[in-house]
Amino acid sequence: MDTGGRRDWRDVVRDAADLALLGILLTLAAAPLLSAAAALGTASAALHDWTRTGSWPSAGTTVRRFERSLLPGVPISLLALAGAALLAADLAALATGRVPGGPAALLVTALVAAGLAGYAGLVVVEVGGNGGGRWRASARSAARACLDAPTRWAALTGVVALAGLLTVLVTPVAVPILAGYTMAALHAVTVRRPVSAHPTAGQRGPADPTVRRPAPAVVGGRGELP
């Protein structure tokens, strides 16, 4: 319950439960694998709405987004699965010594894989800003954003790497919940904080960190940044 716009522990618990449910639904929708891209895009679009407005989209809107992006997302799912499989096979071959290169090659390959995972995370965020679709445009926008803000790219890479580590450590039943939190972390990293340039000219001063306000636009995504 909000009092004067302030958030208490019940709001935090509710948000955590919402994100956990998002991760569970995302995992169920992506389980057939060919629907993974549509599931990720739809979940990202829902999070984009939530961070901007403070409320989740309706069930009807979410279902329509998923249906609209299901078939166009099949090639994206296949491409992502093939790329992940090739990188995993390469890492396994280097780690077991079946491919020459030693620890140096293994480290370089692992860094490349992590960087690509961070880039993929930003693509998913961009897709959320595009209503759950437009993967090609989102990929181009994410590539430009990574080059323009390499520190943010590094932060996204860190989020994905940490999520991968936790996936190995936590019990399998908690992995879907972790997926929702990871998606939220990716969106949080890409959010640009608002700055009140003239608080005395009728604008608000620094925002109260306990108050939820619509989040600013995500990096890239339909050209919403100046």
Coordinates of C-alpha atoms in Angstrom, one line a residue:
M1 CA 0.0 0.0 0.0
D2 CA 1.4 3.4 -1.0
T3 CA 1.3 6.3 1.5
G4 CA 1.9 9.6 -0.1
G5 CA 3.5 8.0 -3.1
R6 CA 6.1 6.1 -1.0
R7 CA 6.8 2.4 -1.4
D8 CA 7.2 0.0 1.5
W9 CA 8.3 -3.6 1.8
R10 CA 5.0 -4.9 0.5
D11 CA 5.5 -3.1 -2.8
V12 CA 9.0 -4.7 -3.1
V13 CA 7.6 -8.1 -2.4
R14 CA 4.9 -7.6 -5.0
D15 CA 7.4 -6.6 -7.6
A16 CA 9.6 -9.5 -6.8
A17 CA 6.6 -11.9 -7.2
D18 CA 5.7 -10.3 -10.5
L19 CA 9.2 -10.7 -11.8
A20 CA 9.3 -14.3 -10.7
L21 CA 5.9 -15.0 -12.5
L22 CA 7.3 -13.3 -15.6
G23 CA 10.3 -15.6 -15.5
I24 CA 8.1 -18.7 -15.1
L25 CA 5.8 -17.7 -18.0
L26 CA 8.8 -16.8 -20.1
T27 CA 10.3 -20.3 -19.5
L28 CA 7.1 -22.1 -20.3
A29 CA 6.6 -20.1 -23.5
A30 CA 10.2 -20.7 -24.6
A31 CA 10.2 -24.4 -23.8
P32 CA 9.5 -25.5 -27.4
L33 CA 12.8 -23.7 -28.3
L34 CA 11.4 -22.5 -31.6
S35 CA 9.3 -20.1 -29.7
A36 CA 12.2 -18.8 -27.6
A37 CA 12.6 -15.5 -29.6
A38 CA 8.9 -14.7 -29.4
A39 CA 8.8 -15.5 -25.6
L40 CA 11.8 -13.3 -25.0
G41 CA 10.5 -10.4 -27.1
T42 CA 7.1 -10.6 -25.4
A43 CA 8.5 -10.7 -21.9
S44 CA 10.9 -7.8 -22.7
A45 CA 8.0 -5.7 -24.1
A46 CA 6.0 -6.4 -20.9
L47 CA 9.0 -5.3 -18.8
H48 CA 9.4 -2.2 -21.0
D49 CA 5.8 -1.2 -20.3
W50 CA 6.2 -1.9 -16.6
T51 CA 9.4 0.2 -16.3
R52 CA 7.8 3.1 -18.1
T53 CA 4.3 3.2 -16.6
G54 CA 4.5 1.2 -13.4
S55 CA 1.9 -1.3 -14.6
W56 CA 2.0 -4.5 -16.7
P57 CA 0.2 -4.8 -20.0
S58 CA -3.1 -6.7 -20.2
A59 CA -3.1 -10.4 -20.8
G60 CA -4.8 -9.8 -24.2
T61 CA -2.0 -7.4 -25.2
T62 CA 0.6 -9.9 -24.2
V63 CA -1.0 -12.8 -26.0
R64 CA -1.4 -10.7 -29.2
R65 CA 2.3 -9.7 -29.0
F66 CA 3.3 -13.3 -28.7
E67 CA 1.2 -14.5 -31.5
R68 CA 2.3 -11.7 -33.8
S69 CA 6.0 -12.5 -33.2
L70 CA 5.8 -16.3 -33.1
L71 CA 6.5 -17.1 -36.8
P72 CA 8.9 -14.2 -37.4
G73 CA 10.8 -15.3 -34.4
V74 CA 11.5 -18.9 -35.5
P75 CA 14.6 -18.0 -37.6
I76 CA 15.9 -15.9 -34.8
S77 CA 15.4 -18.8 -32.4
L78 CA 17.2 -21.2 -34.7
L79 CA 20.1 -18.8 -35.3
A80 CA 20.5 -18.2 -31.6
L81 CA 20.4 -21.9 -30.7
A82 CA 22.9 -22.7 -33.5
G83 CA 25.3 -20.0 -32.3
A84 CA 25.1 -21.0 -28.7
A85 CA 25.7 -24.7 -29.6
L86 CA 28.7 -23.8 -31.7
L87 CA 30.2 -21.6 -29.0
A88 CA 29.6 -24.3 -26.3
A89 CA 31.2 -27.0 -28.5
D90 CA 34.2 -24.8 -29.1
L91 CA 34.6 -24.0 -25.4
A92 CA 34.3 -27.7 -24.5
A93 CA 36.8 -28.7 -27.2
L94 CA 39.3 -26.1 -25.9
A95 CA 38.8 -27.0 -22.3
T96 CA 39.4 -30.8 -22.9
G97 CA 42.4 -30.2 -25.1
R98 CA 40.8 -31.6 -28.3
V99 CA 41.5 -28.3 -30.1
P100 CA 45.0 -26.7 -29.8
G101 CA 45.3 -23.3 -28.2
G102 CA 45.5 -24.0 -24.5
P103 CA 44.3 -21.7 -21.7
A104 CA 44.9 -18.5 -23.8
A105 CA 42.6 -19.6 -26.6
L106 CA 40.0 -20.8 -24.0
L107 CA 40.1 -17.4 -22.3
V108 CA 39.8 -15.4 -25.5
T109 CA 36.9 -17.6 -26.7
A110 CA 35.1 -17.3 -23.3
L111 CA 35.5 -13.5 -23.4
V112 CA 34.1 -13.4 -27.0
A113 CA 31.2 -15.6 -25.9
A114 CA 30.5 -13.4 -22.9
G115 CA 30.6 -10.2 -25.1
L116 CA 28.2 -11.8 -27.6
A117 CA 25.9 -12.7 -24.7
G118 CA 25.9 -9.2 -23.4
Y119 CA 25.1 -7.9 -26.9
A120 CA 22.3 -10.4 -27.2
G121 CA 20.9 -9.2 -23.9
L122 CA 20.8 -5.6 -25.2
V123 CA 19.1 -6.9 -28.4
V124 CA 16.3 -8.4 -26.3
V125 CA 15.9 -5.1 -24.4
E126 CA 15.7 -3.2 -27.7
V127 CA 13.1 -5.7 -29.0
G128 CA 11.1 -4.9 -25.9
G129 CA 11.1 -1.3 -26.8
N130 CA 9.8 -2.2 -30.2
G131 CA 6.8 -4.0 -29.0
G132 CA 8.3 -7.4 -28.9
G133 CA 9.4 -7.5 -32.6
R134 CA 11.7 -5.9 -35.2
W135 CA 14.7 -8.1 -34.4
R136 CA 16.8 -6.9 -37.3
A137 CA 16.3 -3.2 -36.5
S138 CA 16.9 -4.0 -32.8
A139 CA 20.1 -5.9 -33.6
R140 CA 21.5 -2.9 -35.6
S141 CA 20.5 -0.5 -32.8
A142 CA 22.1 -2.6 -30.1
A143 CA 25.3 -2.9 -32.1
R144 CA 25.5 0.9 -32.3
A145 CA 24.7 1.3 -28.6
C146 CA 27.4 -1.2 -27.7
L147 CA 30.0 0.8 -29.7
D148 CA 28.8 4.1 -28.3
A149 CA 28.7 3.0 -24.7
P150 CA 31.2 0.1 -24.1
T151 CA 30.9 0.4 -20.4
R152 CA 27.2 -0.3 -20.6
W153 CA 28.0 -3.2 -22.9
A154 CA 30.4 -4.5 -20.2
A155 CA 27.7 -4.1 -17.6
L156 CA 25.2 -6.1 -19.7
T157 CA 27.9 -8.8 -20.2
G158 CA 28.4 -8.9 -16.4
V159 CA 24.7 -9.4 -15.8
V160 CA 24.5 -12.3 -18.3
A161 CA 27.6 -13.9 -16.9
L162 CA 26.4 -13.7 -13.4
A163 CA 23.0 -15.1 -14.4
G164 CA 24.8 -18.0 -16.1
L165 CA 26.8 -18.7 -13.0
L166 CA 23.7 -18.6 -10.8
T167 CA 22.0 -20.9 -13.2
V168 CA 24.6 -23.5 -12.5
L169 CA 24.6 -22.9 -8.7
V170 CA 20.9 -22.7 -7.9
T171 CA 18.4 -25.6 -7.8
P172 CA 16.8 -26.2 -11.3
V173 CA 13.3 -25.2 -10.0
A174 CA 14.6 -21.7 -9.4
V175 CA 16.0 -21.2 -12.9
P176 CA 12.7 -19.8 -14.3
I177 CA 12.5 -17.3 -11.5
L178 CA 16.1 -16.3 -12.2
A179 CA 15.1 -15.7 -15.8
G180 CA 12.6 -13.0 -14.8
Y181 CA 15.1 -11.3 -12.5
T182 CA 17.8 -11.4 -15.2
M183 CA 15.5 -9.8 -17.7
A184 CA 14.7 -7.0 -15.2
A185 CA 18.4 -6.5 -14.6
L186 CA 19.1 -6.1 -18.3
H187 CA 16.4 -3.4 -18.6
A188 CA 17.7 -1.7 -15.4
V189 CA 21.2 -1.5 -16.8
T190 CA 20.0 0.1 -20.1
V191 CA 17.8 2.7 -18.4
R192 CA 19.1 6.3 -18.6
R193 CA 18.4 8.3 -15.5
P194 CA 16.4 11.5 -15.9
V195 CA 18.1 14.8 -15.0
S196 CA 16.2 17.9 -13.9
A197 CA 18.1 20.7 -15.4
H198 CA 16.0 23.6 -14.0
P199 CA 14.2 22.5 -10.9
T200 CA 13.3 26.1 -10.1
A201 CA 11.5 26.6 -13.5
G202 CA 8.5 24.5 -12.6
Q203 CA 10.2 21.1 -12.9
R204 CA 10.7 18.6 -10.2
G205 CA 14.0 18.3 -8.4
P206 CA 15.8 15.0 -7.7
A207 CA 13.5 12.1 -7.7
D208 CA 12.7 10.4 -4.4
P209 CA 14.3 6.9 -4.8
T210 CA 11.3 5.4 -2.9
V211 CA 8.8 6.6 -5.5
R212 CA 8.2 4.7 -8.7
R213 CA 8.2 7.0 -11.7
P214 CA 8.0 6.0 -15.4
A215 CA 11.5 5.0 -16.5
P216 CA 13.1 6.9 -19.4
A217 CA 13.6 5.2 -22.8
V218 CA 15.9 2.3 -23.2
V219 CA 19.1 2.9 -25.1
G220 CA 18.3 2.8 -28.9
G221 CA 14.9 1.3 -29.5
R222 CA 12.9 3.4 -32.0
G223 CA 15.1 6.4 -31.8
E224 CA 13.7 7.7 -28.4
L225 CA 17.0 9.1 -27.2
P226 CA 18.2 12.6 -28.2

